[in-house]
N, CA, C and O of each residue as an XYZ file, in Angstrom:
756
protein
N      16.669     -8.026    -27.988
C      17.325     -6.898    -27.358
C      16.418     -6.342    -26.245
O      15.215     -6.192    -26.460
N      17.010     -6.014    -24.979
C      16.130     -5.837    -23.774
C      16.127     -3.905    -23.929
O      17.116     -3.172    -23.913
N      14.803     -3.544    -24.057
C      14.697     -2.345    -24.116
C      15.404     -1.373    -23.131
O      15.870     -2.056    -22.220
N      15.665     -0.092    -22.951
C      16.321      0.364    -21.657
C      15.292      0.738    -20.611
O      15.723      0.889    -19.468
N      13.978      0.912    -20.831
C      12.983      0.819    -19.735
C      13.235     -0.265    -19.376
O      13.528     -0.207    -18.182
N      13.296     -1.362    -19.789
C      13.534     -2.860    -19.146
C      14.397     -2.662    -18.176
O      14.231     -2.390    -16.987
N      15.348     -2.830    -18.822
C      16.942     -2.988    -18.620
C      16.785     -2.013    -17.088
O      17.371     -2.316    -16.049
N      16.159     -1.195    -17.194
C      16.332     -0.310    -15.556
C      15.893     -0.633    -14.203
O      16.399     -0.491    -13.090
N      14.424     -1.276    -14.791
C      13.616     -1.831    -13.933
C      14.298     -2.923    -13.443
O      14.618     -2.856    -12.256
N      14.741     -4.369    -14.348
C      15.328     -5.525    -14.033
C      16.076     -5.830    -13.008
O      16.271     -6.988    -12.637
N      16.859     -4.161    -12.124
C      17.489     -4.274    -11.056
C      16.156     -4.263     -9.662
O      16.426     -4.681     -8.535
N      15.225     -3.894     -9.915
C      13.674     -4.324     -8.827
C      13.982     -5.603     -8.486
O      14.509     -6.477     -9.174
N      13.489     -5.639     -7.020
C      13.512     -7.234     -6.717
C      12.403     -7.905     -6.374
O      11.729     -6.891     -6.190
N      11.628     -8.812     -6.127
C      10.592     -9.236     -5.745
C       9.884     -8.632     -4.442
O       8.678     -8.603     -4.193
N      11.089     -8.097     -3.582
C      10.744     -7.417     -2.251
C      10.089     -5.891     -2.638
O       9.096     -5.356     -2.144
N      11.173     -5.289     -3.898
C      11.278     -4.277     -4.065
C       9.537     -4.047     -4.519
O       8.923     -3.025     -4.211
N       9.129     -4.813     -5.034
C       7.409     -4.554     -6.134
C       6.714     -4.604     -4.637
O       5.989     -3.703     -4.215
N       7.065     -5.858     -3.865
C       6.081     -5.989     -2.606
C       5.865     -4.306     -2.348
O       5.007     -3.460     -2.599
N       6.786     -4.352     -1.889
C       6.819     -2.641     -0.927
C       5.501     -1.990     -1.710
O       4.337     -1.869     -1.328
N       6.175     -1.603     -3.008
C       5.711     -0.798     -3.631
C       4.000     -0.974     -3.792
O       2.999     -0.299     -3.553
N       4.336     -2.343     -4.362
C       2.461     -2.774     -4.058
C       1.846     -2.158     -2.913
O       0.948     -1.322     -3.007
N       2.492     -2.709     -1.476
C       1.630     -2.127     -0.238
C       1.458     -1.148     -0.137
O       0.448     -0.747      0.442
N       2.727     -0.002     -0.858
C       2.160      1.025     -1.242
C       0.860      2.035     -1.804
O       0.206      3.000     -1.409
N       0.957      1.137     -2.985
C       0.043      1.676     -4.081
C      -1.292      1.043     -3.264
O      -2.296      1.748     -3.162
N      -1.271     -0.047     -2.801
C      -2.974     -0.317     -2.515
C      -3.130      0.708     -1.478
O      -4.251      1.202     -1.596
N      -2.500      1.212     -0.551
C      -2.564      2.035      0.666
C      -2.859      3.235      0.122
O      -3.999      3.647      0.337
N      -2.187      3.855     -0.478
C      -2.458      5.283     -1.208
C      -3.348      5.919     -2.060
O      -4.176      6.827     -1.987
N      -2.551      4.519     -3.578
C      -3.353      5.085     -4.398
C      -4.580      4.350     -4.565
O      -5.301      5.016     -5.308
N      -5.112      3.349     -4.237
C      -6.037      2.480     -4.204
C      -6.965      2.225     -2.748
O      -7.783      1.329     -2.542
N      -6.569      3.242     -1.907
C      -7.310      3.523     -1.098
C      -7.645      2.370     -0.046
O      -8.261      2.758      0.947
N      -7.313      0.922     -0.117
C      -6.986     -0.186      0.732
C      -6.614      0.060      2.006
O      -5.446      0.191      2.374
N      -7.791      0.142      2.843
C      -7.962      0.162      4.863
C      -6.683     -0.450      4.681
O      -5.629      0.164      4.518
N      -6.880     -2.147      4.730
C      -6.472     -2.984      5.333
C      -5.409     -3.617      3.944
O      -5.892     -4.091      2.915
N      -3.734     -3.473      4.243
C      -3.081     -4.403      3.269
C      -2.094     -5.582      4.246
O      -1.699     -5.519      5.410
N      -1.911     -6.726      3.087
C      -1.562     -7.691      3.897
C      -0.713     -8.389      2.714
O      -1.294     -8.857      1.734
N       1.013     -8.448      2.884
C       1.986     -9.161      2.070
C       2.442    -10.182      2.767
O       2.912    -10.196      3.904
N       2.173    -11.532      1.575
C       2.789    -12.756      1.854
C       2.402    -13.531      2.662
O       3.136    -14.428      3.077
N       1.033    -13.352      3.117
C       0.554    -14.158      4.282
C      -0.121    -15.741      3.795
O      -0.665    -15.841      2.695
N      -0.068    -16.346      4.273
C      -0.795    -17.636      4.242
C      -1.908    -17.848      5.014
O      -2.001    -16.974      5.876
N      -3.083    -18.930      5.062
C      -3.723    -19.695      5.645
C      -4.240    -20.958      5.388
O      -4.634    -21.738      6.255
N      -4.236    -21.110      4.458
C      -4.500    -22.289      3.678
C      -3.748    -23.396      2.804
O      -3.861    -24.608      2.624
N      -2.737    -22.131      2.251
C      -1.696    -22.803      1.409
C      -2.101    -23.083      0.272
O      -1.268    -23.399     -0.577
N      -3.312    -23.048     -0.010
C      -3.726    -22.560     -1.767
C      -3.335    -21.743     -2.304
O      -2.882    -21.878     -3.441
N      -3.370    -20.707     -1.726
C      -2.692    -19.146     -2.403
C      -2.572    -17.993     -1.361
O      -3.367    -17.375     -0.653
N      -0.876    -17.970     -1.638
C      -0.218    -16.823     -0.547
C      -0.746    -15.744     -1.801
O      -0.672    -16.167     -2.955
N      -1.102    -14.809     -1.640
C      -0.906    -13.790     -2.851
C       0.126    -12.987     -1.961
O       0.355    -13.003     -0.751
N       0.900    -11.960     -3.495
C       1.847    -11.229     -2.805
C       1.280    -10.278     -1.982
O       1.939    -10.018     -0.976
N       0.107     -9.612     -2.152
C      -0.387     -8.496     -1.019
C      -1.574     -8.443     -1.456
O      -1.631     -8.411     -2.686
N      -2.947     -8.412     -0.701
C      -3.939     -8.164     -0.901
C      -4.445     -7.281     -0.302
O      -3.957     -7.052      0.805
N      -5.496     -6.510     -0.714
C      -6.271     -4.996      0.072
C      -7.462     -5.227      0.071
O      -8.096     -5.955     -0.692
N      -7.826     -4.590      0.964
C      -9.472     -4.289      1.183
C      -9.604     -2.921      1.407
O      -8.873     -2.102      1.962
N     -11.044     -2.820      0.680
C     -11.217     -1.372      0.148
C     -12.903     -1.204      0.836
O     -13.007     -1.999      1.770
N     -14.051     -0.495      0.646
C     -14.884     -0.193      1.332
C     -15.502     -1.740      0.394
O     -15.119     -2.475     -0.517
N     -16.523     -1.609      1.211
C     -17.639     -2.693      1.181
C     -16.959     -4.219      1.236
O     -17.772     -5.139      1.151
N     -16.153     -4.425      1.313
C     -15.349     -5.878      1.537
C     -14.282     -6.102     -0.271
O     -13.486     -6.890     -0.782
N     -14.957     -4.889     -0.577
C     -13.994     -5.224     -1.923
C     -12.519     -5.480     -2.162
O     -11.864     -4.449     -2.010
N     -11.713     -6.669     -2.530
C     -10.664     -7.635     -2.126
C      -9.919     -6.757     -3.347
O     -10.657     -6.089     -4.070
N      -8.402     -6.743     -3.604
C      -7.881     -6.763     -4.559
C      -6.227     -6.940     -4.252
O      -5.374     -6.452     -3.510
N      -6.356     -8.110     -5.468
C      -4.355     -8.899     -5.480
C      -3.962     -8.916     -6.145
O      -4.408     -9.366     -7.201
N      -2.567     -8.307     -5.932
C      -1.914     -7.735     -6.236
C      -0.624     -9.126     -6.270
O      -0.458     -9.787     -5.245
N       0.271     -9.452     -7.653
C       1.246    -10.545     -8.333
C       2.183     -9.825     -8.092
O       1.875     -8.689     -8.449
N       3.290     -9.855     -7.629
C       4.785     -9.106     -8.304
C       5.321    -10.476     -8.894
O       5.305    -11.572     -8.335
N       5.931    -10.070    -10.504
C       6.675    -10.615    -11.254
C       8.131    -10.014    -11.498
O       8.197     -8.835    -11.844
N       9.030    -10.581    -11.376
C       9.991     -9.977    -11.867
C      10.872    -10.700    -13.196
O      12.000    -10.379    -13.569
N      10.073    -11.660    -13.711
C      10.925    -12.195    -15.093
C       9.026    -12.816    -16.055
O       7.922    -13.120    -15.603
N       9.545    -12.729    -17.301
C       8.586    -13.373    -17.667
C       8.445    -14.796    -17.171
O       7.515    -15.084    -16.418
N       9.303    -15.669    -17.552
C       8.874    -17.142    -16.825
C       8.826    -16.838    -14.911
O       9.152    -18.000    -14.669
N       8.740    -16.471    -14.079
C       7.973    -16.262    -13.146
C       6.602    -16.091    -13.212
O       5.839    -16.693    -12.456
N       6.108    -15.044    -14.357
C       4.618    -14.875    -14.704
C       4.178    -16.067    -15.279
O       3.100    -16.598    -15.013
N       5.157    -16.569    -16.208
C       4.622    -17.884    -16.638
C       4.193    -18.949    -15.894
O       3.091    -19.490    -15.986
N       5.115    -19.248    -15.131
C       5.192    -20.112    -14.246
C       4.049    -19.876    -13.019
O       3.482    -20.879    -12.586
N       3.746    -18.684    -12.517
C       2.681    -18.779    -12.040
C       0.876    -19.009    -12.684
O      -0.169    -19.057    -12.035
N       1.061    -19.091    -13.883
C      -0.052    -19.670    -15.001
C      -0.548    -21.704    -14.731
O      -1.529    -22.414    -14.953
N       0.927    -21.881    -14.113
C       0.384    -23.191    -13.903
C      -0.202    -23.365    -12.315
O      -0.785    -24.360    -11.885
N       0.036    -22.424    -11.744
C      -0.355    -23.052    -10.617
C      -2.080    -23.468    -10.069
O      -2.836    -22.593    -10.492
N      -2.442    -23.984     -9.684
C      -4.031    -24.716     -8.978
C      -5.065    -23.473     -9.477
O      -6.063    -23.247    -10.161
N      -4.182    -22.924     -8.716
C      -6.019    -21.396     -8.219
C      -5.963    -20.624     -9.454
O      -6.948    -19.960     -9.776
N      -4.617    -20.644    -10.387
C      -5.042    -20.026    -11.506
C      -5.405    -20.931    -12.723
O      -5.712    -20.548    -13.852
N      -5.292    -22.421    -12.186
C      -5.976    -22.985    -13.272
C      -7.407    -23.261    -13.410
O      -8.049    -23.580    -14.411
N      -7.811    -23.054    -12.073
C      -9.096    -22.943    -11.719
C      -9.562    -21.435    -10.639
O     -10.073    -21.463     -9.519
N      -9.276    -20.567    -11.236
C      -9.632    -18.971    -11.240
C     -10.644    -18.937    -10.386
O     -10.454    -17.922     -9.716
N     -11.840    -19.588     -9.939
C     -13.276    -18.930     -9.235
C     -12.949    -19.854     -7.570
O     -13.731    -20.142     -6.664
N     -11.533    -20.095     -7.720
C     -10.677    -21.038     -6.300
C      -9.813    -19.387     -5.875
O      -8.822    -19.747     -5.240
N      -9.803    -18.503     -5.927
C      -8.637    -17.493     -5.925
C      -9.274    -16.424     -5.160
O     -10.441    -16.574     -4.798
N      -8.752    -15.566     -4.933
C      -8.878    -14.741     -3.515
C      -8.731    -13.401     -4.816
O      -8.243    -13.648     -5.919
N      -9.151    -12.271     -4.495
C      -9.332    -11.188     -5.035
C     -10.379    -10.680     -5.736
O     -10.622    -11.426     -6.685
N     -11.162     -9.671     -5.689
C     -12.633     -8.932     -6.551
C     -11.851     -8.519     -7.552
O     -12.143     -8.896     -8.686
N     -10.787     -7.729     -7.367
C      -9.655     -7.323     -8.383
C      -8.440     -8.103     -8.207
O      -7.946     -8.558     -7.175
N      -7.890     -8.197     -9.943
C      -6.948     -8.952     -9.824
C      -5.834     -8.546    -10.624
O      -5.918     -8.479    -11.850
N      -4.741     -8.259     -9.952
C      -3.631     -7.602    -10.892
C      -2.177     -8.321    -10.656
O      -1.882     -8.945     -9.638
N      -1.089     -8.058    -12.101
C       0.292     -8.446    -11.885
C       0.887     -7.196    -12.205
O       0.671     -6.422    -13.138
N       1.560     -7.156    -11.392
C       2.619     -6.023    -11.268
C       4.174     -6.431    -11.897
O       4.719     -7.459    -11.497
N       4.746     -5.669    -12.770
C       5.933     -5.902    -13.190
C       6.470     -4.898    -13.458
O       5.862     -3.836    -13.323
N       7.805     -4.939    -13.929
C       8.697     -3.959    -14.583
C       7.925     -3.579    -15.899
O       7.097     -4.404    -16.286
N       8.101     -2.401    -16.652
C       7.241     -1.719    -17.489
C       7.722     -2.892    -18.995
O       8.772     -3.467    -19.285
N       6.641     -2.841    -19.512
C       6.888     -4.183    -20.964
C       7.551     -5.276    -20.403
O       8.380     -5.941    -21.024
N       7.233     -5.470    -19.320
C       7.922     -7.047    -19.069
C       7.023     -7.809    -19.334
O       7.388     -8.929    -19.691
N       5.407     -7.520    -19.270
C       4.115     -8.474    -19.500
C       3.529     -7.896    -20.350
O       3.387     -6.696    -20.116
N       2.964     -8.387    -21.604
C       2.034     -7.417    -22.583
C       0.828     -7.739    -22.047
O       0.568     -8.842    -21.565
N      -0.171     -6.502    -22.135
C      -2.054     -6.571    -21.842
C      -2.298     -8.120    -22.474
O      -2.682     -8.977    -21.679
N      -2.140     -8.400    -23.518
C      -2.573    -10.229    -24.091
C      -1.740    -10.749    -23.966
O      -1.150    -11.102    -24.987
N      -1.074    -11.185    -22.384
C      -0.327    -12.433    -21.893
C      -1.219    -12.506    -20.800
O      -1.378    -13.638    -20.344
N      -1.863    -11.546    -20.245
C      -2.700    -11.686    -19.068
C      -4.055    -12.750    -19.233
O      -4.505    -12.894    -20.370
N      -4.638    -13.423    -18.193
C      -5.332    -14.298    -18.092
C      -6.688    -13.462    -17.637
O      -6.721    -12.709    -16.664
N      -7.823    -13.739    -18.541
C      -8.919    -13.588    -18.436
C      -9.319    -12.238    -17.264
O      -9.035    -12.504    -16.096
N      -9.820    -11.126    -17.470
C     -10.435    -10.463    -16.197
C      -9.104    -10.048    -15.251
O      -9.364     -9.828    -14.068
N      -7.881     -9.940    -15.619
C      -6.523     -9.801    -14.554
C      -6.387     -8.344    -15.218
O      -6.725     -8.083    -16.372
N      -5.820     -7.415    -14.272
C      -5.055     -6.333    -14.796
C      -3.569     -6.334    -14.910
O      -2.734     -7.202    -14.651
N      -3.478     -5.179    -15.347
C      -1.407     -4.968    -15.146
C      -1.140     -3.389    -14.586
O      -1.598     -2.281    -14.866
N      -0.153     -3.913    -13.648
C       0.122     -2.642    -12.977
C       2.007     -2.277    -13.558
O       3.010     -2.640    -12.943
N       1.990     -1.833    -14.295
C       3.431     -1.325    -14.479
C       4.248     -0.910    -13.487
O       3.523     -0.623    -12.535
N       5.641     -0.689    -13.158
C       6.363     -0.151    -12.188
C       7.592      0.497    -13.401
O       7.941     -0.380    -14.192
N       8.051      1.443    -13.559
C       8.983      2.317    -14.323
C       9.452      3.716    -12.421
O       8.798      4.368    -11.607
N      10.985      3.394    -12.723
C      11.046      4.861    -11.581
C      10.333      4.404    -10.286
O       9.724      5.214     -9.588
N      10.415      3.162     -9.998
C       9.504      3.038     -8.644
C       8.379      3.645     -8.340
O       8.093      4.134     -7.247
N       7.376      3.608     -9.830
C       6.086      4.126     -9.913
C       5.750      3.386    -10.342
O       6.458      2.675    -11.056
N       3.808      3.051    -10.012
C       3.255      2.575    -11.142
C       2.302      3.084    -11.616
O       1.780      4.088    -11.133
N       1.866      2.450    -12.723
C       0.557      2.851    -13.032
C       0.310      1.910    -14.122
O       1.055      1.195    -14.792
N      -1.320      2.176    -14.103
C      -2.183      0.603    -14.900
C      -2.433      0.942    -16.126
O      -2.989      1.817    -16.790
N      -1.646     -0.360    -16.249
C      -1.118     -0.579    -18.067
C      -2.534     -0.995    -18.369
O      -3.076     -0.199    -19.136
N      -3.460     -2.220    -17.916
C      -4.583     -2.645    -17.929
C      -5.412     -2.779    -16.699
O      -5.087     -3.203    -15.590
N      -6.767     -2.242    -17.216
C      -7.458     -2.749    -15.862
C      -8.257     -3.932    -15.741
O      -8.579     -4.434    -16.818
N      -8.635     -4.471    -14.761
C      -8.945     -5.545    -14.433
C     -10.344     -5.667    -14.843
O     -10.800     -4.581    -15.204
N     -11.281     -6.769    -14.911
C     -12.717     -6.920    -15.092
C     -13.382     -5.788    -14.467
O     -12.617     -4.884    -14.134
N     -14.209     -5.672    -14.306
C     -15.294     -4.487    -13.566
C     -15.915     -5.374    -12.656
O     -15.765     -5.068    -11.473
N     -16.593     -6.422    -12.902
C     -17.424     -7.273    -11.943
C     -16.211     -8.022    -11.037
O     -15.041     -8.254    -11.341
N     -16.780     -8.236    -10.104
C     -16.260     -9.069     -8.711
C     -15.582    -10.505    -10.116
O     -16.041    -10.891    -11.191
N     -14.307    -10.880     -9.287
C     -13.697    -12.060    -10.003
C     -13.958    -13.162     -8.745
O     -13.665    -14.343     -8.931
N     -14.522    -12.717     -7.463
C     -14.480    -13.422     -6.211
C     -15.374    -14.190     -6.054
O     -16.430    -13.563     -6.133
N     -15.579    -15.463     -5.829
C     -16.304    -16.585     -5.834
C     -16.477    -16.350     -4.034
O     -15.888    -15.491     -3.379
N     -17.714    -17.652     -3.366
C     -17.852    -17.700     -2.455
C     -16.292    -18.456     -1.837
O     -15.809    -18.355     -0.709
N     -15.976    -18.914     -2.562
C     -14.703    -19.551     -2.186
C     -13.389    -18.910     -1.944
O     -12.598    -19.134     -1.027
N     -13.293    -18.038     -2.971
C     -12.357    -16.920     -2.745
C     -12.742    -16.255     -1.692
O     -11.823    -15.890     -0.959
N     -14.408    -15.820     -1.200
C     -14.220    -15.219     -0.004
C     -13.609    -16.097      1.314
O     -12.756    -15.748      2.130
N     -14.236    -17.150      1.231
C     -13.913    -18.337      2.530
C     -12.353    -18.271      2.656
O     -11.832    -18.240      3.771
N     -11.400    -18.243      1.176
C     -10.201    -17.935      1.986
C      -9.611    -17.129      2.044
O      -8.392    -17.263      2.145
N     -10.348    -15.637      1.996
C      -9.861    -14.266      2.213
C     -10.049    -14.185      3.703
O      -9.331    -13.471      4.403
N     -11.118    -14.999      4.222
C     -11.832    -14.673      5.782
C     -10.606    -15.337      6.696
O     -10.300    -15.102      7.865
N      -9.918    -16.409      5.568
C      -9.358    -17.449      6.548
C      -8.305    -16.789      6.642
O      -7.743    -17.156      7.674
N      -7.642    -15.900      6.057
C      -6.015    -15.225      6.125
C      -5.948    -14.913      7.015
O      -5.174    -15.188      7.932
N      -7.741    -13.477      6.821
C      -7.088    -12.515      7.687
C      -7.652    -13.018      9.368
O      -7.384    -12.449     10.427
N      -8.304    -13.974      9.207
C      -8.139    -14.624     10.263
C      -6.598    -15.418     11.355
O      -6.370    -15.313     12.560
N      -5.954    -16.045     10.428
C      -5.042    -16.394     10.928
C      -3.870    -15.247     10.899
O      -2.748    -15.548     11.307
N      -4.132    -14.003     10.440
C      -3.463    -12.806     10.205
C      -3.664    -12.281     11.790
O      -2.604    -12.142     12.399
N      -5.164    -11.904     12.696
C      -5.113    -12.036     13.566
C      -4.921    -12.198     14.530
O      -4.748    -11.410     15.460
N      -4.913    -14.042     14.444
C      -4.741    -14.910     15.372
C      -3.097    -14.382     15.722
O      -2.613    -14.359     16.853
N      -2.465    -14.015     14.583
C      -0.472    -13.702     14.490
C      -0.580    -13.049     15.821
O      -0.204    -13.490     16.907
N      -1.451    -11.354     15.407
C      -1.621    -10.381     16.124
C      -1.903    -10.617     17.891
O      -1.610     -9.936     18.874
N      -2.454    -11.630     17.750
C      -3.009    -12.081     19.251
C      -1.964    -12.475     19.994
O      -1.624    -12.088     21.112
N      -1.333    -13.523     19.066
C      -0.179    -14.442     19.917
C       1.034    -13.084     20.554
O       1.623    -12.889     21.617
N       0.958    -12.434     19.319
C       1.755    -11.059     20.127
C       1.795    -10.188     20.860
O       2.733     -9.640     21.438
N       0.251     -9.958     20.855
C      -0.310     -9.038     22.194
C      -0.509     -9.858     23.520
O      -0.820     -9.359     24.602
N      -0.323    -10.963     23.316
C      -0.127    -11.660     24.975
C       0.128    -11.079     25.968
O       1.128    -10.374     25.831
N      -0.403    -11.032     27.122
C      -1.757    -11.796     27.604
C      -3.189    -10.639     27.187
O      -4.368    -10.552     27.530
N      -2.375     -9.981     26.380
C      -3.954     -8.873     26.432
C      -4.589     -9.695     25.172
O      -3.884     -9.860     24.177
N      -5.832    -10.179     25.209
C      -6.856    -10.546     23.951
C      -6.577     -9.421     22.883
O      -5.932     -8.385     23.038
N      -7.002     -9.725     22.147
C      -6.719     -9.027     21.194
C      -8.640     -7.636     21.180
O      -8.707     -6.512     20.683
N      -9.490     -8.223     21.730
C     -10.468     -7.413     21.981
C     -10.118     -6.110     23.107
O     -10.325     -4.913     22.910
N      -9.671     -6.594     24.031
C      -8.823     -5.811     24.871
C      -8.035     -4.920     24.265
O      -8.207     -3.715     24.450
N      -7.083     -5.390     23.477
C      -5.582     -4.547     22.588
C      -6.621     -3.108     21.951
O      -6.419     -1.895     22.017
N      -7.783     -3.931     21.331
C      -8.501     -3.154     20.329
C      -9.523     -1.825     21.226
O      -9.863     -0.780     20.671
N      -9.811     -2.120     22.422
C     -10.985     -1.220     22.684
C      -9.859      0.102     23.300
O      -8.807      0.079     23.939
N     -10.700      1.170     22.737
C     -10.056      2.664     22.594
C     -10.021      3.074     23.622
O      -9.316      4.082     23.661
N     -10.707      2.640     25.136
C      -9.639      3.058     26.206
C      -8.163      2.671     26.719
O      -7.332      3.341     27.333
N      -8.143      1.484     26.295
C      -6.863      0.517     26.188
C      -5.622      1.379     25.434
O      -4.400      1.424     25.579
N      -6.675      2.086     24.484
C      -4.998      2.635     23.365
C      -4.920      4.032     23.947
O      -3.898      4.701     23.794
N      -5.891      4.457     24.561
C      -5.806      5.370     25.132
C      -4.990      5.450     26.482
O      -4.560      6.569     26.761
N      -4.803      4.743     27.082
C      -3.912      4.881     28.414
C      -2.420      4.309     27.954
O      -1.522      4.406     28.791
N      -2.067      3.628     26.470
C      -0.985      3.340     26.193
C      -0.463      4.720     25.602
O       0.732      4.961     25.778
N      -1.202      5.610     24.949
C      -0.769      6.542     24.502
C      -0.561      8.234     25.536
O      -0.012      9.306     25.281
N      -1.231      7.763     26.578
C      -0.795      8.684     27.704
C       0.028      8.508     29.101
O       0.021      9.129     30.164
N       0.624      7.561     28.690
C       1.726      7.093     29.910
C       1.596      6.097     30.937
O       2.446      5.754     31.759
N       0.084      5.555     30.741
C      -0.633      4.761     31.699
C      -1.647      5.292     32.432
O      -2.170      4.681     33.364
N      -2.043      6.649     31.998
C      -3.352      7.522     32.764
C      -3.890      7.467     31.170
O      -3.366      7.374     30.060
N      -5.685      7.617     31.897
C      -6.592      8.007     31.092
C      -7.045      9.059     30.996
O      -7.285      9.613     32.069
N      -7.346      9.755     29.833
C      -7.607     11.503     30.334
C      -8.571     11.609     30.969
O      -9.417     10.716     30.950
N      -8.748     12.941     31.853
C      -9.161     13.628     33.126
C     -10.788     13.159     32.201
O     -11.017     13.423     31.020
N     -11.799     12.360     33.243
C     -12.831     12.185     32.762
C     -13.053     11.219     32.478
O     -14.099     11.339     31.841
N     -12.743     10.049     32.496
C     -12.760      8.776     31.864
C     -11.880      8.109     32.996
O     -10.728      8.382     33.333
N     -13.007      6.881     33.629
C     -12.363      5.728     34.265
C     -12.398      4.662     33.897
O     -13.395      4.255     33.300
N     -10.867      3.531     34.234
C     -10.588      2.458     34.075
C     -12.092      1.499     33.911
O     -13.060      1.813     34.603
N     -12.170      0.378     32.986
C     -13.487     -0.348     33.391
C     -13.377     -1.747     34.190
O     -14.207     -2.589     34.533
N     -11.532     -1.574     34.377
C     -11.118     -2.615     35.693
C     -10.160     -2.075     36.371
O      -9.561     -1.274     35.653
N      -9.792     -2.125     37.271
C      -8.736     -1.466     38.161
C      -7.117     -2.159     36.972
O      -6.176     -1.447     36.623
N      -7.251     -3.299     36.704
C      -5.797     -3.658     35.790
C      -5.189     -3.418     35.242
O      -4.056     -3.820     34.978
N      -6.509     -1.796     34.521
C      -6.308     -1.438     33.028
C      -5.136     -0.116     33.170
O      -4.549      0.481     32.267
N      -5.060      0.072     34.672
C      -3.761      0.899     34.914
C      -2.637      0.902     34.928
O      -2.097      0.553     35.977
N      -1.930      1.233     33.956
C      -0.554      0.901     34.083
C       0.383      1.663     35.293
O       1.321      2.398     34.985
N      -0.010      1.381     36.752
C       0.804      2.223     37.505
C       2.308      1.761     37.668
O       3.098      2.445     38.318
């Protein structure tokens, strides 16, 4: 018999946890930088990962059925765990959809009830991140980047980034009284 906390949640969709994840790492988990569904490698898309001060990584699973959670038990990087991207490591589900001992070694659980969550379990304390997991955290948000670049065409993306640049986008194409261009181009007349 499917409990009625279940039963409520079960209408969440896989998009629906994303959100919410990017949420929660943004807010309540304090995550600069979040990033859903990205690839670089093709070892492991995680559903959203954050970075928090000092380079500290944390990924974030949305499940929405038990055999989904299951089924992600077989895959590569979780059969070999010190291959996986995250310092913290959590699955997010509908509330009692995963018990604390279905989870795999050092993983937390983030509940969702009411389009809230909160942690059913927490994750290891020590870093779960291997040098390897960093190599393909570097590589995401690298090719995460590279996305960013292809879109800011023809401006580099160093260009996009330096604060007089955002500064004359955010004042109409003038720079405030006091501050000159560091090329004549940088004017949008």
């Amino acid at each position: 018999m499917v409990s009625r906390i279940l039963r409520y949640n079960l209408g969440m969709t896989h998009a629906d946890l994303v959100a919410l994840a990017e949420d929660w790492l943004r807010t309540r988990y304090r995550c600069g930088i979040v990033l859903s569904e990205q690839t670089a490698n093709g070892l492991e898309v995680p559903d959203v990962i954050g970075w928090r001060g000092q380079c500290r990584s944390v990924v974030v699973e949305c499940k929405v059925s038990r055999a989904d959670f299951f089924a992600d038990q077989a895959k590569s990087v979780r059969q070999r765990p010190e291959t996986g991207m995250g310092c913290e490591r959590f699955y997010l589900a509908a509330r009692g959809l995963i018990k604390p001992g279905d989870l795999p070694s050092g993983w937390g659980l983030l509940e969702c009830y009411r389009r809230r969550i909160e942690v059913a379990a927490r994750p290891a304390r020590q870093s779960r991140r291997t040098s390897v997991g960093l190599m393909a955290e570097m590589g995401l948000l690298l090719a995460s980047l590279r996305r960013v670049e292809v879109r800011i065409e023809p401006q580099t993306i160093t260009t996009f980034l330096k604060w007089k640049n955002r500064l004359l986008e955010y004042n109409g194409g003038r720079l405030p009284q006091g501050l000159e261009a560091d090329e004549p181009s940088m004017l949008l007349t």
